[in-house]
mmCIF file of C-alpha atoms in Angstrom:
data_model
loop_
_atom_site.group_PDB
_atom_site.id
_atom_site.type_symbol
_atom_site.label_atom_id
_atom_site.label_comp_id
_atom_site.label_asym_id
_atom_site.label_seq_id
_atom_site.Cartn_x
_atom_site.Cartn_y
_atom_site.Cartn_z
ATOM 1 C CA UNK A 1 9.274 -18.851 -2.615
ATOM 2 C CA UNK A 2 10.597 -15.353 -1.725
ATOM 3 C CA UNK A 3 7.383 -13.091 -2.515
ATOM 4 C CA UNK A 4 9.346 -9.997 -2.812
ATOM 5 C CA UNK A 5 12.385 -8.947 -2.279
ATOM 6 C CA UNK A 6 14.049 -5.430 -1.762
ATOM 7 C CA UNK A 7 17.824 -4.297 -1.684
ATOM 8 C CA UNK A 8 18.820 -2.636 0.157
ATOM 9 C CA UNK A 9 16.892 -2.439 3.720
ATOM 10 C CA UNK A 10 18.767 0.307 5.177
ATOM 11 C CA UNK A 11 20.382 3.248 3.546
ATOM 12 C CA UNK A 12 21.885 6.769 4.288
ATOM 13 C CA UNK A 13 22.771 9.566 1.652
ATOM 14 C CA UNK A 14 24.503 12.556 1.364
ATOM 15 C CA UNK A 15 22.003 15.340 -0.329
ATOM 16 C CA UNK A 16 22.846 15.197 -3.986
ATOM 17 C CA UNK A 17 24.196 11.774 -3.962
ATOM 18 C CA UNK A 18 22.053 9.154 -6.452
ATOM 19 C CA UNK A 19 20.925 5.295 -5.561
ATOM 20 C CA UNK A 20 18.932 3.080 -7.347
ATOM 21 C CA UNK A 21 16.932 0.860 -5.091
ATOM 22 C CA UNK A 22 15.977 -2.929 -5.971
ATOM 23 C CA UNK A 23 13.061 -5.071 -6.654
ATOM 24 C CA UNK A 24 12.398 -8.244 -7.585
ATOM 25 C CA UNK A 25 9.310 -10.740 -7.308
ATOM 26 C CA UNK A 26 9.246 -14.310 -7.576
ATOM 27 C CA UNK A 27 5.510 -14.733 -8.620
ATOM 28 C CA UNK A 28 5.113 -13.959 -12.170
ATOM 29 C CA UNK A 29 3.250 -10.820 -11.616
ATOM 30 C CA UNK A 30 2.558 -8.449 -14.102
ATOM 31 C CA UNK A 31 2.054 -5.607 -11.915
ATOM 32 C CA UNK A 32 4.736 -3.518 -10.264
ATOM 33 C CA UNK A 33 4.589 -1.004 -7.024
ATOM 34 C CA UNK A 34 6.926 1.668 -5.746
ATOM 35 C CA UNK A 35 5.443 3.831 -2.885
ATOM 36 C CA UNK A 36 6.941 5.644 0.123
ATOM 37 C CA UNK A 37 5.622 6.186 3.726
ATOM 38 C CA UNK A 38 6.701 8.603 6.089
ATOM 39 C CA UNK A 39 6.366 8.588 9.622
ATOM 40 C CA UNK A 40 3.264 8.445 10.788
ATOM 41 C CA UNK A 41 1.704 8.341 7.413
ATOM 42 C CA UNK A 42 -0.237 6.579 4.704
ATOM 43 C CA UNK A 43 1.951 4.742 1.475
ATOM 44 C CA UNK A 44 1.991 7.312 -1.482
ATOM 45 C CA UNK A 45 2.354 5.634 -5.061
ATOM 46 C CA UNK A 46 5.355 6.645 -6.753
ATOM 47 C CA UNK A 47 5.029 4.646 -10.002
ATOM 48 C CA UNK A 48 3.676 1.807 -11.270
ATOM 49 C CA UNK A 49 3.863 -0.827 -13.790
ATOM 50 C CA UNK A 50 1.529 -2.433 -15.693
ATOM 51 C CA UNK A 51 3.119 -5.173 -17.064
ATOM 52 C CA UNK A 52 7.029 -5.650 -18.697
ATOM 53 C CA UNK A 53 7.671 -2.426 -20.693
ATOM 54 C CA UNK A 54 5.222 -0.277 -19.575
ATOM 55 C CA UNK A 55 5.915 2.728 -16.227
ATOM 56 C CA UNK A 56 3.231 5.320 -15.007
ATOM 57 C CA UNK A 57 3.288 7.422 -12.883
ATOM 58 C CA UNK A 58 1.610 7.924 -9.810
ATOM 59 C CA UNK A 59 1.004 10.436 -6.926
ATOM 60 C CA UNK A 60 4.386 11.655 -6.412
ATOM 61 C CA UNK A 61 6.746 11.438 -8.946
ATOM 62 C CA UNK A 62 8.979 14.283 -8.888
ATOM 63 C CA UNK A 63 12.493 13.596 -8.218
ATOM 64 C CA UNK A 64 12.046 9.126 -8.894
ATOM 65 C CA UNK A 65 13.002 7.119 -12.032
ATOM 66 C CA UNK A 66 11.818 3.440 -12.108
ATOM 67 C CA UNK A 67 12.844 0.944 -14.784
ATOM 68 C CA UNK A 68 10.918 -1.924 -15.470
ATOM 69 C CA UNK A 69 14.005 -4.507 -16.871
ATOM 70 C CA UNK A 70 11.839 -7.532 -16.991
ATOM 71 C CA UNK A 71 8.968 -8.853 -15.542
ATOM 72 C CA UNK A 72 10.933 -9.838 -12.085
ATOM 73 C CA UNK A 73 12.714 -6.712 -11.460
ATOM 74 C CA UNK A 74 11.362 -2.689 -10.999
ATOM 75 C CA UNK A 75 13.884 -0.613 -10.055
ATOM 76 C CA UNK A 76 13.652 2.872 -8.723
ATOM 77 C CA UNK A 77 16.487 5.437 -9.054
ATOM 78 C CA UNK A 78 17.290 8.407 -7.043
ATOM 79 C CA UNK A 79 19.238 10.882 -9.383
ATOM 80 C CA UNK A 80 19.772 13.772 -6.906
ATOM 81 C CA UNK A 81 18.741 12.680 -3.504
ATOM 82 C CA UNK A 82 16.918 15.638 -1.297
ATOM 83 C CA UNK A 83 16.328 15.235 2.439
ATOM 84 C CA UNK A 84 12.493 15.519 1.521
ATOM 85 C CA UNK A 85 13.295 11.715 0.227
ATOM 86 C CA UNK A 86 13.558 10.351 3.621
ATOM 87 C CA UNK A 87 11.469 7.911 3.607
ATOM 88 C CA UNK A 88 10.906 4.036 3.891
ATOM 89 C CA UNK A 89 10.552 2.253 0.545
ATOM 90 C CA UNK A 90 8.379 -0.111 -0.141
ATOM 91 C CA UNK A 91 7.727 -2.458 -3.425
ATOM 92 C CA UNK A 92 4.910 -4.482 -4.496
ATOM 93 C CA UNK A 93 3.272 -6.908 -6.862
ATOM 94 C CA UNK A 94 -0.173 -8.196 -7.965
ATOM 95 C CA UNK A 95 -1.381 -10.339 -10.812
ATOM 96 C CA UNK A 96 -4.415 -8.586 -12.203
ATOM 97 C CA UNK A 97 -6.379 -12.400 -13.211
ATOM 98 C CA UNK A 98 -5.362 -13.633 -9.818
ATOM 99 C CA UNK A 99 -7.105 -10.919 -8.032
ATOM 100 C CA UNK A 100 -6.533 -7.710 -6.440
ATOM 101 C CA UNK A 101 -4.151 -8.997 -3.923
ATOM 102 C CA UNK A 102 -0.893 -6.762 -4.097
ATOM 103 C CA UNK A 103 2.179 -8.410 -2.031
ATOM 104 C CA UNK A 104 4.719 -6.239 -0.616
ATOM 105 C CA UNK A 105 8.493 -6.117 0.266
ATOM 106 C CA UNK A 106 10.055 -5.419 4.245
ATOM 107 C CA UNK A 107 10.570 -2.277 2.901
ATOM 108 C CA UNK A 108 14.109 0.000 2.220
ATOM 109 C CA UNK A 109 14.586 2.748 4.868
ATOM 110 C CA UNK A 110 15.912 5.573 3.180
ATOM 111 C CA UNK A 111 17.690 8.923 5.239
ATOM 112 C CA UNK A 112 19.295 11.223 3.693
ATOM 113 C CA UNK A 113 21.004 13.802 5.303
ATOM 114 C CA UNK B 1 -1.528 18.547 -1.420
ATOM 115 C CA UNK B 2 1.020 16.877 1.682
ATOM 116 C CA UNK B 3 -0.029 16.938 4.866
ATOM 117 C CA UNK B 4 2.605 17.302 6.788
ATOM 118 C CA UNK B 5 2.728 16.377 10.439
ATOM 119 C CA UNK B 6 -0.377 14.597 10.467
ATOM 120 C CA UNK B 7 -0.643 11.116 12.582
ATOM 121 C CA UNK B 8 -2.909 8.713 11.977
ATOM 122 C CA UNK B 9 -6.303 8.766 14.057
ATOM 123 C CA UNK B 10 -6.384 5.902 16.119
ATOM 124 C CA UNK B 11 -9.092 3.950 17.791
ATOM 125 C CA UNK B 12 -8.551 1.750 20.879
ATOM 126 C CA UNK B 13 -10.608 -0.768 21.808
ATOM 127 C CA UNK B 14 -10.976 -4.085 24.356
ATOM 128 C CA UNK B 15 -10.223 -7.251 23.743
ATOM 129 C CA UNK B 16 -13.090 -9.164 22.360
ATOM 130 C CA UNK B 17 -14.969 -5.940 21.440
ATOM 131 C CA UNK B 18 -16.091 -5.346 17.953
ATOM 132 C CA UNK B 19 -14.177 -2.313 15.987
ATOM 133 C CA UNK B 20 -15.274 -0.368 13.032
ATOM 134 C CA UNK B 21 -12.879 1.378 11.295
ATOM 135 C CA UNK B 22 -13.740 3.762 8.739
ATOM 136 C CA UNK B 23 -12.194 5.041 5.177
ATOM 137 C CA UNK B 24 -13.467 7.871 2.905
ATOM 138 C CA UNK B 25 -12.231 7.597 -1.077
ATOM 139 C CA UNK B 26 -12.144 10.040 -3.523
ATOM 140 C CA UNK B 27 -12.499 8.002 -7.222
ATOM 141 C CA UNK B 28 -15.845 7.059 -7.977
ATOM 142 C CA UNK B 29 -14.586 4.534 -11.236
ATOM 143 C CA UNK B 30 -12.624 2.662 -9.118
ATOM 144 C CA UNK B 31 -13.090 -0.837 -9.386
ATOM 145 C CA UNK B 32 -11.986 -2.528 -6.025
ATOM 146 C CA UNK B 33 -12.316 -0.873 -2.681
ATOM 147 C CA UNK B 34 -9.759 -2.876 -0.337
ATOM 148 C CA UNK B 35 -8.237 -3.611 3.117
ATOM 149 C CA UNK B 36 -4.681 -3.676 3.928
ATOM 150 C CA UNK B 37 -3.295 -4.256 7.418
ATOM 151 C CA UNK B 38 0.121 -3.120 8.455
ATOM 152 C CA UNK B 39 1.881 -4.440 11.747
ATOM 153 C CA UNK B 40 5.114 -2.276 12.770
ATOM 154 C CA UNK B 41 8.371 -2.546 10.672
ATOM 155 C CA UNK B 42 6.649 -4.727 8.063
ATOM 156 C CA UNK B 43 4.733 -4.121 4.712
ATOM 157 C CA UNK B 44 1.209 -4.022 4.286
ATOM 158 C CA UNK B 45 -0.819 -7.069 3.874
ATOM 159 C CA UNK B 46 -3.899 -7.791 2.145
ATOM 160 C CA UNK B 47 -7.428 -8.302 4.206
ATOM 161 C CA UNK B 48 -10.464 -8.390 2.344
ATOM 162 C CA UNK B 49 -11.835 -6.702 -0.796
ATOM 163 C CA UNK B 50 -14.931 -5.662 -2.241
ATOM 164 C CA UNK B 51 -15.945 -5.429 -5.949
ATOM 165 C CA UNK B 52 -17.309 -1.627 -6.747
ATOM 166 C CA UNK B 53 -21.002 -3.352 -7.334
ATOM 167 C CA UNK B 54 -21.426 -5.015 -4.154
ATOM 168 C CA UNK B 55 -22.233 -3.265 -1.004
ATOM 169 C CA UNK B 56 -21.066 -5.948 1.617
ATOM 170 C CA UNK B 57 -18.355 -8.710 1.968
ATOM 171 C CA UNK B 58 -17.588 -11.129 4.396
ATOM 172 C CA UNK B 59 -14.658 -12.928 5.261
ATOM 173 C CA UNK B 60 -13.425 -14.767 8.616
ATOM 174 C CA UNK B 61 -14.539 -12.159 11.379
ATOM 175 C CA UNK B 62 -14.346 -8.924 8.872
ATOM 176 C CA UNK B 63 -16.858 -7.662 7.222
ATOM 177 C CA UNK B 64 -16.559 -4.928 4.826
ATOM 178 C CA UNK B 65 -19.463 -2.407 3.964
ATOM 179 C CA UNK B 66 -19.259 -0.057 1.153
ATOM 180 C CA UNK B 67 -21.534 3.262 0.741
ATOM 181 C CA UNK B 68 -20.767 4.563 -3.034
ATOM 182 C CA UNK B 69 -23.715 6.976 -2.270
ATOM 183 C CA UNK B 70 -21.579 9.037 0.086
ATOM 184 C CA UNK B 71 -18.106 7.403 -0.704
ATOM 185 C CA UNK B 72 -17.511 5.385 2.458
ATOM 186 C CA UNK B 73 -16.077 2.206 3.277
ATOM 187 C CA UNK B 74 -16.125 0.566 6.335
ATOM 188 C CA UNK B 75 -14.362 -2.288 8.130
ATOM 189 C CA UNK B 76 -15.484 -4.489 11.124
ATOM 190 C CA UNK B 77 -13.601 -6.702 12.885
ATOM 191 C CA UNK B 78 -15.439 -8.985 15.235
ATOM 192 C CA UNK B 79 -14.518 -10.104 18.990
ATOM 193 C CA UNK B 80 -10.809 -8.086 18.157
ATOM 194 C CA UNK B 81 -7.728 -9.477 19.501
ATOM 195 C CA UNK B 82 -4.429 -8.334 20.514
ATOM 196 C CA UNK B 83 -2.762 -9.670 17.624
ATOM 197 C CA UNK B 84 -5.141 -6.901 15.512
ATOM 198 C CA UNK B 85 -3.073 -4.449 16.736
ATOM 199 C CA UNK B 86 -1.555 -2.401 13.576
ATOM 200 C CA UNK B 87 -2.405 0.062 10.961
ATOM 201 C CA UNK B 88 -5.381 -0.623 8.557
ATOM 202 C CA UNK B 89 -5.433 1.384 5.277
ATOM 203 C CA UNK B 90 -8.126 1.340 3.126
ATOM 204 C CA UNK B 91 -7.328 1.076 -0.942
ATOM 205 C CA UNK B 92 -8.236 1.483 -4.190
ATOM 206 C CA UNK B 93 -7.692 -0.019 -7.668
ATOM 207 C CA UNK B 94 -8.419 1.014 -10.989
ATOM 208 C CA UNK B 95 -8.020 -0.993 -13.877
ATOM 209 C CA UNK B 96 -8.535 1.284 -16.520
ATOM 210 C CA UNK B 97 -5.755 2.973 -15.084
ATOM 211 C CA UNK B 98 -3.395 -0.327 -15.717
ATOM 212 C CA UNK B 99 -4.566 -1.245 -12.149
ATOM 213 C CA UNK B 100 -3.229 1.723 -10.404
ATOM 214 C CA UNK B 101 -3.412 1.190 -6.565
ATOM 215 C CA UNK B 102 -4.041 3.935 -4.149
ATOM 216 C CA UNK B 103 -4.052 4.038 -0.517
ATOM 217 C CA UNK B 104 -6.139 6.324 1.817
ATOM 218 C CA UNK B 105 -5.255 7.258 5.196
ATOM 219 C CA UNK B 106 -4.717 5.086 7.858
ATOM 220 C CA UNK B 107 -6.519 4.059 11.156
ATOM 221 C CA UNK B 108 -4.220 2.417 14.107
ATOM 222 C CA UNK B 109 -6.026 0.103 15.836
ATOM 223 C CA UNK B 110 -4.786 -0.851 19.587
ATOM 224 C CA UNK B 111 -6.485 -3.453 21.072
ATOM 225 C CA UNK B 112 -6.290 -3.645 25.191
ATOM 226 C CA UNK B 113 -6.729 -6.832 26.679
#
C-alpha cells in the first residue's frame, strides 16, 4: 500500500519551460490536493478535487492546470513556468465518509531558474 | 495577500513540559477545525480533529480546544518529547465547498531535552 505517490521529487526549469507534475493514490479516495509551500511557510491550496471529474480552485491558482484523469491520478501542469513557482509540491487525498483525514505525498521540489 | 519573508513563530519548550500551540481561522462555516504535524523534508500528517460543534477533543496526550466565539483553536501536547519536534499547522475543511482544505500558519515546535 503506497498512500501517495508523486513524480517527480526533484525538478529544475528554465523560466518559460512547462512540466506537468504527477499524482496518484492508492486508497480509493475521492478527494484530491495540490498545494505548494515555500520556505519557511504554511501549504497554500492550489486546486482541488472533489471527486473524478470535478477541479476547483483554490487559493492560488494563477499560472496551474490540474487534470483529474481518474479517480487515482491528479495531475498538475505548469504551462509557462515563472521563478515565483519555486516551490515544493505537495499532493494529497482524503475520503470524505472515512473522515477528515487528508494523506499526503514526500512532496516534488520545484526550482526554476 | 502573500506574505513574503515571513517565518514561522516558533515556541521552544523542555522535555516533558506541556506546550500550547495556538491557531487563529478566518471561516466561520467551516466544518472541521484540524491538526497537522509536519517533521522536516516530509508531508504533513494528520493529528487530531474537532467537529465545528464541539468545543474540546481528546486524543493520546493532545487535546484540542476550540473558541468559535473569538475564532481560536488551540493545541496541547502533554509531557512533550523530542520526537514532537516539527511544524504544526492548524486546518480547515469545508464541505459545502466539496471539502476544500485550508491551512493556517504554522507554529515550529522545538523541544529541548
Amino acid at each position: 500500500n503506497a498512500g501517495v505517490t508523486q513524480t517527480p521529487k526533484f525538478q529544475v526549469l528554465k523560466t518559460g519551460q512547462s512540466m506537468t507534475l504527477q499524482c496518484a493514490q492508492d486508497m480509493n479516495h475521492n478527494s484530491m490536493y495540490w498545494y505548494r509551500q515555500d520556505p519557511g511557510m504554511g501549504l497554500r491550496l492550489i486546486y482541488y478535487s472533489a471527486s473524478e471529474g470535478t477541479t476547483d480552485k483554490g487559493e492560488v491558482p494563477n499560472g496551474y492546470n490540474v487534470s483529474r484523469l481518474n479517480k487515482r491520478e491528479f495531475s498538475l501542469r505548469l504551462e509557462s513556468a515563472a521563478p515565483s513557482q519555486t516551490s515544493v509540491y505537495f499532493c494529497a487525498s482524503s475520503e470524505v465518509r472515512a473522515g477528515t483525514e487528508a494523506f499526503f505525498g514526500q512532496g516534488t521540489r520545484l526550482t526554476v531558474v | 495577500g502573500e506574505s513574503v519573508g515571513l517565518h514561522l513563530p516558533t515556541l521552544s519548550v523542555q522535555e516533558g513540559d506541556n506546550s500550547i500551540i495556538n491557531c487563529a481561522y478566518s471561516n466561520s462555516a467551516s466544518d472541521y477545525f484540524i491538526w497537522y504535524k509536519q517533521e522536516s523534508g516530509k508531508g504533513p500528517q494528520f493529528i487530531i480533529d474537532i467537529r465545528s460543534n464541539m468545543d474540546k477533543r481528546q486524543g493520546q496526550r493532545v487535546t484540542v480546544l476550540l473558541n468559535k466565539t473569538v475564532k481560536h483553536l488551540s493545541l496541547q501536547i502533554a509531557a512533550t518529547q523530542p520526537g514532537d519536534s516539527a511544524v504544526y499547522f492548524c486546518a480547515e475543511i469545508s464541505y459545502n465547498q466539496g471539502g476544500k482544505l485550508i491551512f493556517g500558519q504554522g507554529t515550529e515546535l522545538s523541544v529541548k531535552p
